[in-house]
Amino acid sequence: MREGGERLEVNARVVEALPNALYRVELENESRGHVTAHVSGASMLRVLPGDAVVVELMAYDMTRGRIVRRRS
């Protein structure tokens, strides 16, 4: 198993579905930035534009993330 750096979980909303199972998500923090994210491999989530999700960002690249779970 790979040892990763620090991870940051952020609430976000899916804005757009992109090719190759990628999604553009808008972060729901004070910056309101957009991030490109993919669904975590272990969980087979169905994600649609408009869904509220939790995105995991790595400290070394804050422009790409992983969708960990949906928020209800």
mmCIF file of N, CA, C and O in Angstrom:
data_model
loop_
_atom_site.group_PDB
_atom_site.id
_atom_site.type_symbol
_atom_site.label_atom_id
_atom_site.label_comp_id
_atom_site.label_asym_id
_atom_site.label_seq_id
_atom_site.Cartn_x
_atom_site.Cartn_y
_atom_site.Cartn_z
ATOM 1 N N MET A 1 0.835 -1.181 0.000
ATOM 2 C CA MET A 1 0.000 0.000 0.000
ATOM 3 C C MET A 1 0.878 1.241 0.000
ATOM 4 O O MET A 1 1.870 1.305 0.705
ATOM 5 N N ARG A 2 0.503 2.205 -0.796
ATOM 6 C CA ARG A 2 1.265 3.434 -0.895
ATOM 7 C C ARG A 2 1.053 4.312 0.326
ATOM 8 O O ARG A 2 -0.049 4.437 0.828
ATOM 9 N N GLU A 3 2.108 4.916 0.771
ATOM 10 C CA GLU A 3 1.965 5.842 1.891
ATOM 11 C C GLU A 3 1.800 7.240 1.321
ATOM 12 O O GLU A 3 2.646 7.719 0.567
ATOM 13 N N GLY A 4 0.696 7.893 1.656
ATOM 14 C CA GLY A 4 0.409 9.202 1.090
ATOM 15 C C GLY A 4 0.758 10.321 2.049
ATOM 16 O O GLY A 4 1.121 10.103 3.192
ATOM 17 N N GLY A 5 0.630 11.514 1.533
ATOM 18 C CA GLY A 5 0.852 12.686 2.365
ATOM 19 C C GLY A 5 -0.409 13.011 3.147
ATOM 20 O O GLY A 5 -1.280 12.173 3.337
ATOM 21 N N GLU A 6 -0.484 14.243 3.578
ATOM 22 C CA GLU A 6 -1.666 14.659 4.330
ATOM 23 C C GLU A 6 -2.848 14.801 3.395
ATOM 24 O O GLU A 6 -2.733 15.341 2.305
ATOM 25 N N ARG A 7 -3.988 14.317 3.846
ATOM 26 C CA ARG A 7 -5.213 14.397 3.049
ATOM 27 C C ARG A 7 -6.180 15.353 3.713
ATOM 28 O O ARG A 7 -6.286 15.403 4.922
ATOM 29 N N LEU A 8 -6.909 16.065 2.880
ATOM 30 C CA LEU A 8 -7.873 17.043 3.363
ATOM 31 C C LEU A 8 -9.223 16.686 2.768
ATOM 32 O O LEU A 8 -9.358 16.572 1.548
ATOM 33 N N GLU A 9 -10.239 16.465 3.609
ATOM 34 C CA GLU A 9 -11.590 16.174 3.119
ATOM 35 C C GLU A 9 -12.400 17.455 3.098
ATOM 36 O O GLU A 9 -12.452 18.181 4.091
ATOM 37 N N VAL A 10 -13.025 17.714 1.938
ATOM 38 C CA VAL A 10 -13.766 18.956 1.723
ATOM 39 C C VAL A 10 -15.132 18.611 1.143
ATOM 40 O O VAL A 10 -15.254 17.714 0.299
ATOM 41 N N ASN A 11 -16.166 19.319 1.580
ATOM 42 C CA ASN A 11 -17.494 19.170 0.991
ATOM 43 C C ASN A 11 -17.506 19.866 -0.365
ATOM 44 O O ASN A 11 -16.911 20.932 -0.537
ATOM 45 N N ALA A 12 -18.188 19.242 -1.332
ATOM 46 C CA ALA A 12 -18.221 19.802 -2.682
ATOM 47 C C ALA A 12 -19.530 19.417 -3.363
ATOM 48 O O ALA A 12 -20.298 18.602 -2.852
ATOM 49 N N ARG A 13 -19.768 20.021 -4.527
ATOM 50 C CA ARG A 13 -20.937 19.715 -5.338
ATOM 51 C C ARG A 13 -20.458 19.448 -6.760
ATOM 52 O O ARG A 13 -19.656 20.202 -7.304
ATOM 53 N N VAL A 14 -20.955 18.354 -7.363
ATOM 54 C CA VAL A 14 -20.565 17.985 -8.725
ATOM 55 C C VAL A 14 -21.211 18.973 -9.698
ATOM 56 O O VAL A 14 -22.420 19.185 -9.672
ATOM 57 N N VAL A 15 -20.384 19.577 -10.544
ATOM 58 C CA VAL A 15 -20.860 20.572 -11.501
ATOM 59 C C VAL A 15 -21.025 19.953 -12.885
ATOM 60 O O VAL A 15 -22.011 20.224 -13.577
ATOM 61 N N GLU A 16 -20.071 19.092 -13.276
ATOM 62 C CA GLU A 16 -20.062 18.599 -14.649
ATOM 63 C C GLU A 16 -19.404 17.222 -14.701
ATOM 64 O O GLU A 16 -18.432 16.965 -13.996
ATOM 65 N N ALA A 17 -19.944 16.341 -15.535
ATOM 66 C CA ALA A 17 -19.325 15.038 -15.796
ATOM 67 C C ALA A 17 -18.411 15.197 -17.005
ATOM 68 O O ALA A 17 -18.832 15.673 -18.065
ATOM 69 N N LEU A 18 -17.156 14.802 -16.858
ATOM 70 C CA LEU A 18 -16.160 14.903 -17.916
ATOM 71 C C LEU A 18 -15.867 13.515 -18.485
ATOM 72 O O LEU A 18 -16.234 12.510 -17.881
ATOM 73 N N PRO A 19 -15.186 13.437 -19.619
ATOM 74 C CA PRO A 19 -14.822 12.119 -20.169
ATOM 75 C C PRO A 19 -13.872 11.363 -19.234
ATOM 76 O O PRO A 19 -13.217 11.962 -18.373
ATOM 77 N N ASN A 20 -13.774 10.052 -19.431
ATOM 78 C CA ASN A 20 -12.857 9.182 -18.692
ATOM 79 C C ASN A 20 -13.147 9.137 -17.197
ATOM 80 O O ASN A 20 -12.229 9.089 -16.372
ATOM 81 N N ALA A 21 -14.411 9.152 -16.827
ATOM 82 C CA ALA A 21 -14.846 9.010 -15.430
ATOM 83 C C ALA A 21 -14.290 10.095 -14.520
ATOM 84 O O ALA A 21 -13.997 9.859 -13.359
ATOM 85 N N LEU A 22 -14.131 11.288 -15.054
ATOM 86 C CA LEU A 22 -13.707 12.440 -14.250
ATOM 87 C C LEU A 22 -14.900 13.373 -14.061
ATOM 88 O O LEU A 22 -15.840 13.377 -14.854
ATOM 89 N N TYR A 23 -14.833 14.169 -13.010
ATOM 90 C CA TYR A 23 -15.909 15.110 -12.691
ATOM 91 C C TYR A 23 -15.298 16.453 -12.309
ATOM 92 O O TYR A 23 -14.235 16.512 -11.692
ATOM 93 N N ARG A 24 -15.980 17.536 -12.680
ATOM 94 C CA ARG A 24 -15.586 18.858 -12.207
ATOM 95 C C ARG A 24 -16.475 19.160 -11.013
ATOM 96 O O ARG A 24 -17.699 19.104 -11.113
ATOM 97 N N VAL A 25 -15.867 19.434 -9.866
ATOM 98 C CA VAL A 25 -16.622 19.703 -8.649
ATOM 99 C C VAL A 25 -16.279 21.091 -8.131
ATOM 100 O O VAL A 25 -15.163 21.582 -8.312
ATOM 101 N N GLU A 26 -17.271 21.724 -7.506
ATOM 102 C CA GLU A 26 -17.084 23.039 -6.903
ATOM 103 C C GLU A 26 -16.982 22.853 -5.401
ATOM 104 O O GLU A 26 -17.870 22.271 -4.776
ATOM 105 N N LEU A 27 -15.897 23.334 -4.824
ATOM 106 C CA LEU A 27 -15.688 23.198 -3.387
ATOM 107 C C LEU A 27 -16.630 24.116 -2.630
ATOM 108 O O LEU A 27 -16.906 25.234 -3.074
ATOM 109 N N GLU A 28 -17.130 23.632 -1.493
ATOM 110 C CA GLU A 28 -18.070 24.424 -0.697
ATOM 111 C C GLU A 28 -17.370 25.046 0.506
ATOM 112 O O GLU A 28 -17.864 25.002 1.611
ATOM 113 N N ASN A 29 -16.212 25.635 0.265
ATOM 114 C CA ASN A 29 -15.533 26.376 1.324
ATOM 115 C C ASN A 29 -15.442 27.835 0.896
ATOM 116 O O ASN A 29 -16.044 28.232 -0.095
ATOM 117 N N GLU A 30 -14.696 28.624 1.612
ATOM 118 C CA GLU A 30 -14.670 30.054 1.326
ATOM 119 C C GLU A 30 -14.062 30.387 -0.034
ATOM 120 O O GLU A 30 -14.385 31.410 -0.626
ATOM 121 N N SER A 31 -13.218 29.522 -0.594
ATOM 122 C CA SER A 31 -12.586 29.831 -1.878
ATOM 123 C C SER A 31 -13.504 29.547 -3.063
ATOM 124 O O SER A 31 -13.375 30.159 -4.114
ATOM 125 N N ARG A 32 -14.433 28.590 -2.920
ATOM 126 C CA ARG A 32 -15.376 28.219 -3.978
ATOM 127 C C ARG A 32 -14.672 27.846 -5.279
ATOM 128 O O ARG A 32 -15.156 28.131 -6.366
ATOM 129 N N GLY A 33 -13.496 27.214 -5.179
ATOM 130 C CA GLY A 33 -12.733 26.828 -6.359
ATOM 131 C C GLY A 33 -13.279 25.573 -7.013
ATOM 132 O O GLY A 33 -14.092 24.855 -6.435
ATOM 133 N N HIS A 34 -12.838 25.320 -8.238
ATOM 134 C CA HIS A 34 -13.217 24.112 -8.959
ATOM 135 C C HIS A 34 -12.039 23.150 -8.975
ATOM 136 O O HIS A 34 -10.895 23.571 -9.097
ATOM 137 N N VAL A 35 -12.345 21.867 -8.877
ATOM 138 C CA VAL A 35 -11.338 20.819 -8.830
ATOM 139 C C VAL A 35 -11.779 19.702 -9.764
ATOM 140 O O VAL A 35 -12.973 19.436 -9.902
ATOM 141 N N THR A 36 -10.834 19.035 -10.410
ATOM 142 C CA THR A 36 -11.121 17.843 -11.195
ATOM 143 C C THR A 36 -10.979 16.639 -10.278
ATOM 144 O O THR A 36 -9.965 16.498 -9.596
ATOM 145 N N ALA A 37 -11.982 15.767 -10.243
ATOM 146 C CA ALA A 37 -11.963 14.641 -9.311
ATOM 147 C C ALA A 37 -12.421 13.361 -9.993
ATOM 148 O O ALA A 37 -13.144 13.399 -10.986
ATOM 149 N N HIS A 38 -11.972 12.237 -9.443
ATOM 150 C CA HIS A 38 -12.437 10.926 -9.896
ATOM 151 C C HIS A 38 -13.035 10.191 -8.701
ATOM 152 O O HIS A 38 -12.783 10.550 -7.555
ATOM 153 N N VAL A 39 -13.826 9.156 -8.981
ATOM 154 C CA VAL A 39 -14.466 8.385 -7.917
ATOM 155 C C VAL A 39 -13.447 7.420 -7.339
ATOM 156 O O VAL A 39 -12.664 6.817 -8.071
ATOM 157 N N SER A 40 -13.461 7.281 -6.022
ATOM 158 C CA SER A 40 -12.565 6.353 -5.346
ATOM 159 C C SER A 40 -12.774 4.945 -5.896
ATOM 160 O O SER A 40 -13.902 4.499 -6.081
ATOM 161 N N GLY A 41 -11.686 4.218 -6.161
ATOM 162 C CA GLY A 41 -11.759 2.904 -6.786
ATOM 163 C C GLY A 41 -12.437 1.850 -5.939
ATOM 164 O O GLY A 41 -13.081 0.947 -6.452
ATOM 165 N N ALA A 42 -12.311 1.934 -4.625
ATOM 166 C CA ALA A 42 -12.885 0.919 -3.747
ATOM 167 C C ALA A 42 -14.406 0.983 -3.716
ATOM 168 O O ALA A 42 -15.071 -0.040 -3.574
ATOM 169 N N SER A 43 -14.954 2.161 -3.854
ATOM 170 C CA SER A 43 -16.407 2.302 -3.794
ATOM 171 C C SER A 43 -16.949 2.594 -5.182
ATOM 172 O O SER A 43 -16.452 3.456 -5.885
ATOM 173 N N MET A 44 -17.950 1.870 -5.577
ATOM 174 C CA MET A 44 -18.570 2.089 -6.876
ATOM 175 C C MET A 44 -19.755 3.041 -6.699
ATOM 176 O O MET A 44 -20.900 2.629 -6.613
ATOM 177 N N LEU A 45 -19.450 4.320 -6.619
ATOM 178 C CA LEU A 45 -20.476 5.339 -6.430
ATOM 179 C C LEU A 45 -21.069 5.749 -7.766
ATOM 180 O O LEU A 45 -20.379 5.790 -8.771
ATOM 181 N N ARG A 46 -22.342 6.063 -7.739
ATOM 182 C CA ARG A 46 -22.969 6.693 -8.894
ATOM 183 C C ARG A 46 -23.045 8.175 -8.584
ATOM 184 O O ARG A 46 -23.702 8.583 -7.624
ATOM 185 N N VAL A 47 -22.395 8.957 -9.394
ATOM 186 C CA VAL A 47 -22.328 10.400 -9.162
ATOM 187 C C VAL A 47 -22.911 11.103 -10.377
ATOM 188 O O VAL A 47 -22.542 10.810 -11.512
ATOM 189 N N LEU A 48 -23.815 12.027 -10.115
ATOM 190 C CA LEU A 48 -24.441 12.813 -11.170
ATOM 191 C C LEU A 48 -24.226 14.296 -10.896
ATOM 192 O O LEU A 48 -24.036 14.691 -9.743
ATOM 193 N N PRO A 49 -24.243 15.131 -11.935
ATOM 194 C CA PRO A 49 -24.136 16.570 -11.703
ATOM 195 C C PRO A 49 -25.225 17.046 -10.741
ATOM 196 O O PRO A 49 -26.380 16.647 -10.837
ATOM 197 N N GLY A 50 -24.837 17.864 -9.789
ATOM 198 C CA GLY A 50 -25.746 18.360 -8.765
ATOM 199 C C GLY A 50 -25.634 17.623 -7.446
ATOM 200 O O GLY A 50 -26.154 18.086 -6.438
ATOM 201 N N ASP A 51 -24.984 16.457 -7.421
ATOM 202 C CA ASP A 51 -24.840 15.681 -6.183
ATOM 203 C C ASP A 51 -23.876 16.361 -5.221
ATOM 204 O O ASP A 51 -22.864 16.936 -5.629
ATOM 205 N N ALA A 52 -24.190 16.286 -3.940
ATOM 206 C CA ALA A 52 -23.290 16.763 -2.881
ATOM 207 C C ALA A 52 -22.376 15.600 -2.497
ATOM 208 O O ALA A 52 -22.842 14.501 -2.230
ATOM 209 N N VAL A 53 -21.067 15.839 -2.513
ATOM 210 C CA VAL A 53 -20.084 14.790 -2.270
ATOM 211 C C VAL A 53 -19.013 15.280 -1.302
ATOM 212 O O VAL A 53 -18.924 16.471 -1.009
ATOM 213 N N VAL A 54 -18.200 14.342 -0.832
ATOM 214 C CA VAL A 54 -17.012 14.662 -0.044
ATOM 215 C C VAL A 54 -15.807 14.328 -0.911
ATOM 216 O O VAL A 54 -15.695 13.215 -1.434
ATOM 217 N N VAL A 55 -14.912 15.295 -1.093
ATOM 218 C CA VAL A 55 -13.734 15.140 -1.942
ATOM 219 C C VAL A 55 -12.498 15.141 -1.061
ATOM 220 O O VAL A 55 -12.358 15.957 -0.153
ATOM 221 N N GLU A 56 -11.593 14.209 -1.342
ATOM 222 C CA GLU A 56 -10.325 14.117 -0.623
ATOM 223 C C GLU A 56 -9.249 14.746 -1.500
ATOM 224 O O GLU A 56 -9.039 14.329 -2.636
ATOM 225 N N LEU A 57 -8.574 15.771 -0.970
ATOM 226 C CA LEU A 57 -7.511 16.458 -1.698
ATOM 227 C C LEU A 57 -6.169 16.126 -1.057
ATOM 228 O O LEU A 57 -6.079 15.982 0.161
ATOM 229 N N MET A 58 -5.140 16.009 -1.864
ATOM 230 C CA MET A 58 -3.794 15.782 -1.358
ATOM 231 C C MET A 58 -3.095 17.132 -1.222
ATOM 232 O O MET A 58 -3.337 18.058 -1.994
ATOM 233 N N ALA A 59 -2.206 17.231 -0.259
ATOM 234 C CA ALA A 59 -1.526 18.494 0.029
ATOM 235 C C ALA A 59 -0.628 18.941 -1.129
ATOM 236 O O ALA A 59 -0.457 20.134 -1.358
ATOM 237 N N TYR A 60 -0.069 18.000 -1.890
ATOM 238 C CA TYR A 60 0.880 18.381 -2.934
ATOM 239 C C TYR A 60 0.205 18.799 -4.240
ATOM 240 O O TYR A 60 0.838 19.387 -5.101
ATOM 241 N N ASP A 61 -1.080 18.459 -4.447
ATOM 242 C CA ASP A 61 -1.786 18.868 -5.666
ATOM 243 C C ASP A 61 -3.246 19.164 -5.316
ATOM 244 O O ASP A 61 -4.075 18.266 -5.278
ATOM 245 N N MET A 62 -3.552 20.420 -5.099
ATOM 246 C CA MET A 62 -4.894 20.821 -4.678
ATOM 247 C C MET A 62 -5.837 21.041 -5.864
ATOM 248 O O MET A 62 -6.945 21.503 -5.691
ATOM 249 N N THR A 63 -5.401 20.707 -7.081
ATOM 250 C CA THR A 63 -6.263 20.875 -8.247
ATOM 251 C C THR A 63 -6.948 19.576 -8.649
ATOM 252 O O THR A 63 -7.827 19.591 -9.493
ATOM 253 N N ARG A 64 -6.532 18.457 -8.071
ATOM 254 C CA ARG A 64 -7.129 17.156 -8.387
ATOM 255 C C ARG A 64 -7.537 16.491 -7.081
ATOM 256 O O ARG A 64 -6.889 16.657 -6.054
ATOM 257 N N GLY A 65 -8.619 15.736 -7.143
ATOM 258 C CA GLY A 65 -9.106 15.095 -5.929
ATOM 259 C C GLY A 65 -9.774 13.765 -6.206
ATOM 260 O O GLY A 65 -9.863 13.315 -7.346
ATOM 261 N N ARG A 66 -10.247 13.152 -5.127
ATOM 262 C CA ARG A 66 -10.916 11.854 -5.189
ATOM 263 C C ARG A 66 -12.257 11.982 -4.478
ATOM 264 O O ARG A 66 -12.327 12.447 -3.342
ATOM 265 N N ILE A 67 -13.331 11.567 -5.144
ATOM 266 C CA ILE A 67 -14.653 11.576 -4.528
ATOM 267 C C ILE A 67 -14.741 10.351 -3.624
ATOM 268 O O ILE A 67 -14.678 9.224 -4.109
ATOM 269 N N VAL A 68 -14.876 10.577 -2.329
ATOM 270 C CA VAL A 68 -14.849 9.505 -1.354
ATOM 271 C C VAL A 68 -16.246 8.960 -1.085
ATOM 272 O O VAL A 68 -16.444 7.748 -1.015
ATOM 273 N N ARG A 69 -17.225 9.861 -0.935
ATOM 274 C CA ARG A 69 -18.599 9.422 -0.662
ATOM 275 C C ARG A 69 -19.566 10.545 -1.002
ATOM 276 O O ARG A 69 -19.177 11.700 -1.155
ATOM 277 N N ARG A 70 -20.848 10.158 -1.110
ATOM 278 C CA ARG A 70 -21.909 11.141 -1.321
ATOM 279 C C ARG A 70 -22.403 11.626 0.030
ATOM 280 O O ARG A 70 -22.419 10.890 1.002
ATOM 281 N N ARG A 71 -22.824 12.881 0.071
ATOM 282 C CA ARG A 71 -23.456 13.416 1.277
ATOM 283 C C ARG A 71 -24.949 13.331 1.101
ATOM 284 O O ARG A 71 -25.477 13.521 0.008
ATOM 285 N N SER A 72 -25.657 13.051 2.183
ATOM 286 C CA SER A 72 -27.110 12.963 2.065
ATOM 287 C C SER A 72 -27.796 14.225 2.532
ATOM 288 O O SER A 72 -27.235 15.137 3.002
#
